[in-house]
PDB file of C-alpha atoms in Angstrom:
ATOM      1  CA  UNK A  27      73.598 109.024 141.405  1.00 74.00           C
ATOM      2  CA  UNK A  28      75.534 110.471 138.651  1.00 82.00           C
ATOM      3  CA  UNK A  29      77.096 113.868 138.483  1.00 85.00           C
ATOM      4  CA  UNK A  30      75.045 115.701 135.484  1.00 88.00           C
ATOM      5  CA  UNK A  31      78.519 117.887 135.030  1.00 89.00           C
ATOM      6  CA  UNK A  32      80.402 114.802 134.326  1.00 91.00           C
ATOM      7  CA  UNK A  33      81.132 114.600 130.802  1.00 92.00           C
ATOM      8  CA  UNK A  34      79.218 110.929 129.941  1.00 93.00           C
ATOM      9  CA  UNK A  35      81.433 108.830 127.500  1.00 93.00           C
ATOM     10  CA  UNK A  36      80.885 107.946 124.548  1.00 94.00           C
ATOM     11  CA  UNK A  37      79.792 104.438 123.283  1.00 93.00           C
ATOM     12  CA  UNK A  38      82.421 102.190 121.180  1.00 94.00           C
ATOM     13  CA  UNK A  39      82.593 101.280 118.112  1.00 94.00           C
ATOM     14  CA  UNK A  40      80.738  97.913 118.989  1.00 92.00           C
ATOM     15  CA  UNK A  41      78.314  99.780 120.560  1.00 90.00           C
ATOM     16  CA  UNK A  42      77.403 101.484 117.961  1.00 90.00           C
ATOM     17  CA  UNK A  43      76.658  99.147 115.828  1.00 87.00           C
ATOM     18  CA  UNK A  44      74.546  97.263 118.361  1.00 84.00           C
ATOM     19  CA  UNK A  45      72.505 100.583 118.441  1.00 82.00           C
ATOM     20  CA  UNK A  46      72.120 100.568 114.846  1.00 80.00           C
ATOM     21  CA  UNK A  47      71.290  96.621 114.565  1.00 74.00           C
ATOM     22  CA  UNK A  48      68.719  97.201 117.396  1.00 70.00           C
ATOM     23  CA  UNK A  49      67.213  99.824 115.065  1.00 68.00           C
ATOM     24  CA  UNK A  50      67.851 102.706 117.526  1.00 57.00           C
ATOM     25  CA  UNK A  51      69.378 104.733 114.698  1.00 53.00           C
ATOM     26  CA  UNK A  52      68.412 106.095 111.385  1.00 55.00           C
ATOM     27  CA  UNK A  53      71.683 106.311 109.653  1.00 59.00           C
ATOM     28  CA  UNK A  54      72.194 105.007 106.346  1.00 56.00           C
ATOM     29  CA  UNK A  55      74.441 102.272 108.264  1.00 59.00           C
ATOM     30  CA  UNK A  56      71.638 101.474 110.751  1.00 56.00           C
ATOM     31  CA  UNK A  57      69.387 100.498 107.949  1.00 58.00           C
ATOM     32  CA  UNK A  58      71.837  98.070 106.067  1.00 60.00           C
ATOM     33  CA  UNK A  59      71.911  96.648 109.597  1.00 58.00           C
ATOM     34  CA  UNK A  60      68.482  96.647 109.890  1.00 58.00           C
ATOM     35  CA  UNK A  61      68.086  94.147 107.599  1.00 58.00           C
ATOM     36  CA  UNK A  62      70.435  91.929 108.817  1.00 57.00           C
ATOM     37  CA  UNK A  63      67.899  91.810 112.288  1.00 56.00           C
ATOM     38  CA  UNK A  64      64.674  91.399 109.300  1.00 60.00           C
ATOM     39  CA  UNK A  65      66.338  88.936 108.376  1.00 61.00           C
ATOM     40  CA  UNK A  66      65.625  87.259 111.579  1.00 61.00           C
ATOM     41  CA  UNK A  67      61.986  88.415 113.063  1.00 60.00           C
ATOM     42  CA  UNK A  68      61.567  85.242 115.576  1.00 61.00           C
ATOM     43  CA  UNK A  69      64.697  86.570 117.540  1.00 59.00           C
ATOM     44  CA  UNK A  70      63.939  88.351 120.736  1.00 68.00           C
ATOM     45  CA  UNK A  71      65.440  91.266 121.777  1.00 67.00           C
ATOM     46  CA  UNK A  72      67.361  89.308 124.557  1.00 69.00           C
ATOM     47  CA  UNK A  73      68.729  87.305 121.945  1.00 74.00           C
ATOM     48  CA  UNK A  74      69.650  90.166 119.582  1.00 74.00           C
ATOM     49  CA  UNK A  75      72.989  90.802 121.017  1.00 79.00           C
ATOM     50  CA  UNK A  76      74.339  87.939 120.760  1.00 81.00           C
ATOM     51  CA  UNK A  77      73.489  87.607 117.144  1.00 79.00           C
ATOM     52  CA  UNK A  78      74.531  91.000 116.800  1.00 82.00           C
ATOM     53  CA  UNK A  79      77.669  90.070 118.155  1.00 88.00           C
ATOM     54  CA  UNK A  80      78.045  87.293 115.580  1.00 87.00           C
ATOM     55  CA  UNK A  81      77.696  89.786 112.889  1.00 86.00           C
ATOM     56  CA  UNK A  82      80.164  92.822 113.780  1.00 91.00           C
ATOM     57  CA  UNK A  83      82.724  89.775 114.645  1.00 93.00           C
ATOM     58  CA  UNK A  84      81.968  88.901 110.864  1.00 92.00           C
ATOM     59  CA  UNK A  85      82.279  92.287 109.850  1.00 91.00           C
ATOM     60  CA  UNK A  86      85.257  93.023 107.193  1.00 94.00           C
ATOM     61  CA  UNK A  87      87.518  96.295 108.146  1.00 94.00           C
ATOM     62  CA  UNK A  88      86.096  98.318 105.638  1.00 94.00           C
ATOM     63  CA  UNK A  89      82.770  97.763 107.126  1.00 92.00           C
ATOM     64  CA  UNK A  90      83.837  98.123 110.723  1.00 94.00           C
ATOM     65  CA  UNK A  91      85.678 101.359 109.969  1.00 95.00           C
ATOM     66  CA  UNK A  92      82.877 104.093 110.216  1.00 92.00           C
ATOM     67  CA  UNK A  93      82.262 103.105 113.667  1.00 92.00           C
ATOM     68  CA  UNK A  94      85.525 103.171 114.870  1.00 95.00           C
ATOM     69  CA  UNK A  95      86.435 106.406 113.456  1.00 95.00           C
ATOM     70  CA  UNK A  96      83.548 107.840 115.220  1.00 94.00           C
ATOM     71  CA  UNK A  97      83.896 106.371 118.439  1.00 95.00           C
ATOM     72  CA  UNK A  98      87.727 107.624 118.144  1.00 96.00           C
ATOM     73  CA  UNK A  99      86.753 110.916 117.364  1.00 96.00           C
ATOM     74  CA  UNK A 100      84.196 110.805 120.522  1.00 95.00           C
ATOM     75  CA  UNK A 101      86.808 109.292 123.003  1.00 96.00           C
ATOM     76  CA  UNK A 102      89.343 111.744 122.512  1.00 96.00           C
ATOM     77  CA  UNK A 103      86.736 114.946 123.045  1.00 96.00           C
ATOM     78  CA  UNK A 104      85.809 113.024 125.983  1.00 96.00           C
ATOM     79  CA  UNK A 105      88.997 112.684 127.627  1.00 96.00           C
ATOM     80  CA  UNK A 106      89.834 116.220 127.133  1.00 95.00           C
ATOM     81  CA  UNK A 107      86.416 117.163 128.802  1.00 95.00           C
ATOM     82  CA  UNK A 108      87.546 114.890 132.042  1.00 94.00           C
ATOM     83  CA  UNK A 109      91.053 116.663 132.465  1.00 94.00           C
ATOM     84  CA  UNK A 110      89.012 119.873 132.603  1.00 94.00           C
ATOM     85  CA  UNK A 111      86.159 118.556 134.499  1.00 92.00           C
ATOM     86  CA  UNK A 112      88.863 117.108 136.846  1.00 91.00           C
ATOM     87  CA  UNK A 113      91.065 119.959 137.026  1.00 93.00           C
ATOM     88  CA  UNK A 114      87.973 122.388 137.944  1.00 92.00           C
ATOM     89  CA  UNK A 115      87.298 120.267 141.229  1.00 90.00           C
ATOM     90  CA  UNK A 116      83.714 119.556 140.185  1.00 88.00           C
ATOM     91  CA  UNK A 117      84.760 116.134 140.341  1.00 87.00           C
ATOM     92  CA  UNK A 118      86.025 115.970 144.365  1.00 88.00           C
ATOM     93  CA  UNK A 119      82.892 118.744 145.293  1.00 88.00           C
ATOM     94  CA  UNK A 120      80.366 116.131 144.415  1.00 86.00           C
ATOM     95  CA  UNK A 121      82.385 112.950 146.017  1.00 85.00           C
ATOM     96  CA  UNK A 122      82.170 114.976 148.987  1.00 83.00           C
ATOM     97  CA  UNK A 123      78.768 116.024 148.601  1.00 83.00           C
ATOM     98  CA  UNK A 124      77.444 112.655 147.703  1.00 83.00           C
ATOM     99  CA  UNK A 125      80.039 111.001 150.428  1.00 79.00           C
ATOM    100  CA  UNK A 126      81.820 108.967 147.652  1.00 74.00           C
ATOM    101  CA  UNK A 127      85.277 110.422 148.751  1.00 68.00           C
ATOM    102  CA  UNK A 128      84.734 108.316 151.754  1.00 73.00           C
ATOM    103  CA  UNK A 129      83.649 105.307 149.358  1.00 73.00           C
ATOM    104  CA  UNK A 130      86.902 105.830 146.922  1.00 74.00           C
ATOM    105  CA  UNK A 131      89.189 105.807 150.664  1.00 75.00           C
ATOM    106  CA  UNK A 132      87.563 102.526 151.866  1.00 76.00           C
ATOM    107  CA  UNK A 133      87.691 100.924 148.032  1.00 81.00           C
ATOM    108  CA  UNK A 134      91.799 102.265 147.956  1.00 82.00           C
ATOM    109  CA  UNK A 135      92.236 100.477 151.383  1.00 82.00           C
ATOM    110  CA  UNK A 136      90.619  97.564 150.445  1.00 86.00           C
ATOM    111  CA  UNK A 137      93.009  97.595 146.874  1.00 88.00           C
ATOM    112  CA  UNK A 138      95.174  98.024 148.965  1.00 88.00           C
ATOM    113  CA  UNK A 139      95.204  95.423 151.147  1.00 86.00           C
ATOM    114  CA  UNK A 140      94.258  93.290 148.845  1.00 90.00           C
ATOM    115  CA  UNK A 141      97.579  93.832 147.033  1.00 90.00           C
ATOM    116  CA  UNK A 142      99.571  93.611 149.861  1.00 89.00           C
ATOM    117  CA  UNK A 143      97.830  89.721 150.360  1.00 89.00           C
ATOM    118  CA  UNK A 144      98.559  88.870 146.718  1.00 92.00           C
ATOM    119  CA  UNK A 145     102.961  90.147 147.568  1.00 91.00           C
ATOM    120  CA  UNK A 146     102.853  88.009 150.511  1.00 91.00           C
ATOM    121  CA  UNK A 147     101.344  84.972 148.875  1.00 92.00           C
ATOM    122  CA  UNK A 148     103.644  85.640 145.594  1.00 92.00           C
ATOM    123  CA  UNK A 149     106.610  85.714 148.702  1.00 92.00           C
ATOM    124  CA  UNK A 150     105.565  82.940 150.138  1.00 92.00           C
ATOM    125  CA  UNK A 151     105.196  80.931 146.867  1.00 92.00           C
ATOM    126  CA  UNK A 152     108.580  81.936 145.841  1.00 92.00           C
ATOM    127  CA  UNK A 153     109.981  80.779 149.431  1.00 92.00           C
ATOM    128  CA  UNK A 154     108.542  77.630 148.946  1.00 92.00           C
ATOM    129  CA  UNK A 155     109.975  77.306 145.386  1.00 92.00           C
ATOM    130  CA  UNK A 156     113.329  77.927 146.820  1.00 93.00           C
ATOM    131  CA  UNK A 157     112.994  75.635 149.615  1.00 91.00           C
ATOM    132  CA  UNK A 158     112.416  72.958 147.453  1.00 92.00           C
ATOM    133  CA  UNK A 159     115.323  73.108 144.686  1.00 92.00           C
ATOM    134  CA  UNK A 160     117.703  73.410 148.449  1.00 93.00           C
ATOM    135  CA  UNK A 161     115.356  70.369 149.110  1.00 93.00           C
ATOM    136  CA  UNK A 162     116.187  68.521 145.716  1.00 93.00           C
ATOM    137  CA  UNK A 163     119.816  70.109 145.604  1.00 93.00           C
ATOM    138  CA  UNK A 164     120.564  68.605 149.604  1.00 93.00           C
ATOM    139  CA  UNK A 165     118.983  65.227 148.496  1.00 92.00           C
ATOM    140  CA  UNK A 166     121.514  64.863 145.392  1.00 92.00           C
ATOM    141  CA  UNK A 167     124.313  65.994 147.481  1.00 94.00           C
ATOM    142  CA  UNK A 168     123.458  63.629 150.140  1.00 92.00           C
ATOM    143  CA  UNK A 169     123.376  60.450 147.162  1.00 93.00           C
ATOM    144  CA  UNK A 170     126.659  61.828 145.493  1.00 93.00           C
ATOM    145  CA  UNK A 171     128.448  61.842 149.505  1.00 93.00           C
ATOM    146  CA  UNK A 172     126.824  58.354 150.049  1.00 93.00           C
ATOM    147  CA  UNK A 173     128.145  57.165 146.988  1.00 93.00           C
ATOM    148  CA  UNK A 174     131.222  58.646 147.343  1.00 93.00           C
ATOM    149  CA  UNK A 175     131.673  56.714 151.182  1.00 92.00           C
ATOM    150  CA  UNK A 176     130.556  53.493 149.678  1.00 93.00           C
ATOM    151  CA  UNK A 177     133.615  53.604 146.408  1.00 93.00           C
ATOM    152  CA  UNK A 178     135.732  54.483 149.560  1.00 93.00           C
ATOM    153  CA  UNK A 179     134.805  51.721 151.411  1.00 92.00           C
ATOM    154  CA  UNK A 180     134.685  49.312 148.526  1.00 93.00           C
ATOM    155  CA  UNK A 181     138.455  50.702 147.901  1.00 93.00           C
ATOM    156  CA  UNK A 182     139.752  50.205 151.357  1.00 93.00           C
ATOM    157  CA  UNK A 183     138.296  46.794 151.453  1.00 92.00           C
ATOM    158  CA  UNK A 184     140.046  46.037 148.034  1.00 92.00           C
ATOM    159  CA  UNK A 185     143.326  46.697 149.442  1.00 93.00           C
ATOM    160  CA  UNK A 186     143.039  45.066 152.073  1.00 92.00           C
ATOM    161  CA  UNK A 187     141.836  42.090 150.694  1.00 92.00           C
ATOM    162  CA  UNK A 188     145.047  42.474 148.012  1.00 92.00           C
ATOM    163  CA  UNK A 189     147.091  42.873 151.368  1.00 91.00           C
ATOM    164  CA  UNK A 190     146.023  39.797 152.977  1.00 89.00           C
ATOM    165  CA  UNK A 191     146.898  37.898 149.152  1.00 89.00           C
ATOM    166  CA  UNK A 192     150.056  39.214 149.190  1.00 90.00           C
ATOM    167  CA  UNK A 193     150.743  38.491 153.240  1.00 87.00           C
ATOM    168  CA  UNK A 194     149.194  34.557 152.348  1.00 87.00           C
ATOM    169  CA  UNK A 195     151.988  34.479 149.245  1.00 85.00           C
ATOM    170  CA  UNK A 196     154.687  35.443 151.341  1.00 85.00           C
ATOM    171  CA  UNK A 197     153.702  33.070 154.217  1.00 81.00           C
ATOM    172  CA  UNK A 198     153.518  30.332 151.735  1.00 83.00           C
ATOM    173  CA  UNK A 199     156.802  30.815 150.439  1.00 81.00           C
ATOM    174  CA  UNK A 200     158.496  30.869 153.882  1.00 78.00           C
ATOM    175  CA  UNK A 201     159.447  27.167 154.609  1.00 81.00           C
ATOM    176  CA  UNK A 202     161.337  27.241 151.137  1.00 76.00           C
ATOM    177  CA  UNK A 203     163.229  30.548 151.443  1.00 73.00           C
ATOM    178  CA  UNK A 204     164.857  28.890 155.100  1.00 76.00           C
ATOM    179  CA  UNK A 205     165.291  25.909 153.362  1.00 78.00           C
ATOM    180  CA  UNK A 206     167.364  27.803 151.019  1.00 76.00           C
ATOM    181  CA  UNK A 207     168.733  29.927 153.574  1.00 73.00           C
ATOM    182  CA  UNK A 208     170.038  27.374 155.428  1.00 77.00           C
ATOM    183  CA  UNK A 209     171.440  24.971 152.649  1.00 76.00           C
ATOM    184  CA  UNK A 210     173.575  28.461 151.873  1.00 72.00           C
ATOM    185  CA  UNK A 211     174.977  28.645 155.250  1.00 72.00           C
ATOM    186  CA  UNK A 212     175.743  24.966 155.544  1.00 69.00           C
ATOM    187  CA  UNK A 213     177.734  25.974 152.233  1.00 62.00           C
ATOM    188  CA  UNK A 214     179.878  28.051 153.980  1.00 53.00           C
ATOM    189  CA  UNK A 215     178.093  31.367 153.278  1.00 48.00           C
ATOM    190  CA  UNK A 216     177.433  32.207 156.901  1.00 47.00           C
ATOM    191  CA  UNK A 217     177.003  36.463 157.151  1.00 48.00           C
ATOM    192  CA  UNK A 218     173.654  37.953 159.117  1.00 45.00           C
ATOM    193  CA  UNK A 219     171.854  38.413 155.883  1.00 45.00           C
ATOM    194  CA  UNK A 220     172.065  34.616 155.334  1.00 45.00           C
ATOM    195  CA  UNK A 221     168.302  34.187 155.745  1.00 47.00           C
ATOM    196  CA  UNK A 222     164.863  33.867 153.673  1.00 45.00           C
ATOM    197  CA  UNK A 223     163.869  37.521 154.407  1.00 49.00           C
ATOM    198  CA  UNK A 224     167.378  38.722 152.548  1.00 49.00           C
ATOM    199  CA  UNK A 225     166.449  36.231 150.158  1.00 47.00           C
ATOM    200  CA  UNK A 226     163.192  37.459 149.015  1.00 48.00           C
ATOM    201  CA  UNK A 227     164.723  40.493 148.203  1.00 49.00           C
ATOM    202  CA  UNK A 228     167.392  38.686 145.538  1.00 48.00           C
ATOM    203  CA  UNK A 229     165.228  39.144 142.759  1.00 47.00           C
ATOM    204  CA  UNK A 230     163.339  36.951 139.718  1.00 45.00           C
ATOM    205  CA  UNK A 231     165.561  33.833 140.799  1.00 46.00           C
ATOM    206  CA  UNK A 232     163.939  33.244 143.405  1.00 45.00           C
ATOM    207  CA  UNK A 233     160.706  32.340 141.624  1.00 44.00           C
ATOM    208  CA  UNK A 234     163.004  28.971 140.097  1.00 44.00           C
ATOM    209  CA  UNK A 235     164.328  26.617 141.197  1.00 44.00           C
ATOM    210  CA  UNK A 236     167.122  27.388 143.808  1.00 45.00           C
ATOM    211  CA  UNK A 237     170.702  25.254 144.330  1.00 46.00           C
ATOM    212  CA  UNK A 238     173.608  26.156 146.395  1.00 47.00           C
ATOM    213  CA  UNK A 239     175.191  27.997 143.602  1.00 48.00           C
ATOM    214  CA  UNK A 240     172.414  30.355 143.086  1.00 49.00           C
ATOM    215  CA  UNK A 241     172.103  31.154 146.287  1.00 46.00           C
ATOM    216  CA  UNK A 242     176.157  32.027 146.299  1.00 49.00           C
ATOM    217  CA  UNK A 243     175.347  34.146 143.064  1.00 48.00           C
ATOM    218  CA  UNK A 244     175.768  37.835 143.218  1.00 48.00           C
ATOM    219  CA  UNK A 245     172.202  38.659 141.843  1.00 47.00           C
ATOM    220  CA  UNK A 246     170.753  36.565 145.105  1.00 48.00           C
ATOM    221  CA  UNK A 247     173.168  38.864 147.936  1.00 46.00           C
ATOM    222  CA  UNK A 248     176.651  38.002 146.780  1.00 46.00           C
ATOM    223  CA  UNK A 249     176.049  35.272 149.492  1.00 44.00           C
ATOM    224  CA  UNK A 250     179.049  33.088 147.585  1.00 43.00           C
ATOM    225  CA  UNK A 251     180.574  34.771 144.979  1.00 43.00           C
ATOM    226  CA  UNK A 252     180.017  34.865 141.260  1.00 41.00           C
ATOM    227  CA  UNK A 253     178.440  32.057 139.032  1.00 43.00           C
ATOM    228  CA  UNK A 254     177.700  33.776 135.907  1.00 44.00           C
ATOM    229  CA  UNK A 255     174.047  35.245 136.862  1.00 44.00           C
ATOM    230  CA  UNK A 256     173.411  39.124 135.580  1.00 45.00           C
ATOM    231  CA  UNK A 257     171.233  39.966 138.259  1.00 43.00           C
TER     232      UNK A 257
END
């Protein structure tokens, strides 16, 4: 049930020219429309609409103008009526007298709680979204650390490998730095540091060929005295 004080709003634009193309006017408008619907007799009335529809779509600005003025002109009056209607408390007198006070309460709840539903499942979406970039972002960091442990390991492996070269090289040239060492002592050069281990420290000679004189020389120890070598 309506309230007859309510001020009844107006119809739009479209509206009105639905009214019109339905014949339900006698404007000079409604009969150019008019003949738009003669135009098509076989059409029922259920079908009008949407043909009607068809045409104000169609309709240029200039044409459409007339009814939009007046349905302007007719929505403003009617939203001043509603602030007074409003403001007289016609409008809460006959909620309360029809019981649709308790209606609007129960239809505000239910809003209500319906928008408090929608914030927890936009909250919960957005949790989820977080949780899985910190899922993507643990994942990469997780590659980039494995990666990291594997060059370390590759590393440590590398030197040790390069250790164990250098360890066989030095091994390998053992027998001929004592032979060395010991054809300088038999020389006469016969001091603590007379031995292969000084000897590898002599420098580049060492990588020729050795006799008792460059083993004497100053660049291999000064195990002998001088012989011309710059070392």
């Amino acid at each position: 049930k309506r309230d007859p004080e309510r001020p009844k709003r107006p119809l739009s634009a479209w509206l009105r020219y639905l009214a019109d193309y339905r014949g339900q006017n006698k404007t000079m408008e409604a009969k150019k429309v008019m003949k738009v619907r003669k135009q098509n007799p076989q059409v029922k009335m259920t079908e009008q609409s949407k043909l009607a529809a068809t045409q104000w779509k169609a309709l240029s600005p200039e044409a459409k103008a007339p009814y939009e003025q007046k349905a302007a002109v007719e929505a403003k009056t009617w939203k001043e009526a509603m602030e007074k209607y409003k403001a007289s408390g016609k409008e809460a007198a006959f909620k309360e007298k029809t019981g649709r006070d308790v209606q609007d309460k129960l239809k505000a709840k239910k809003a209500a709680k319906e928008a408090q539903l929608k914030e927890k499942e936009q909250a919960a979406k957005a949790k989820a979204k977080v949780k899985a970039k910190e899922r993507v972002a643990a994942k990469k960091a997780k590659e980039t650390e494995m990666k990291l442990r594997m060059k370390a390991r590759a590393d440590v492996k590398k030197a040790k490998e390069a250790e164990k070269k250098t360890k066989a090289s030095t091994e390998a040239r053992a027998p001929a730095f004592e032979s060395r060492a010991a054809a300088a002592s038999e020389g006469g050069v016969n001091r603590p540091s007379d031995s292969w281990a000084a000897l590898e420290d002599a420098g580049p000679c060492l990588e020729g060929a050795y006799s008792q004189e460059c083993v004497a020389a100053p660049c291999c120890g000064g195990l002998g005295g001088s012989h011309g070598h710059g070392g």
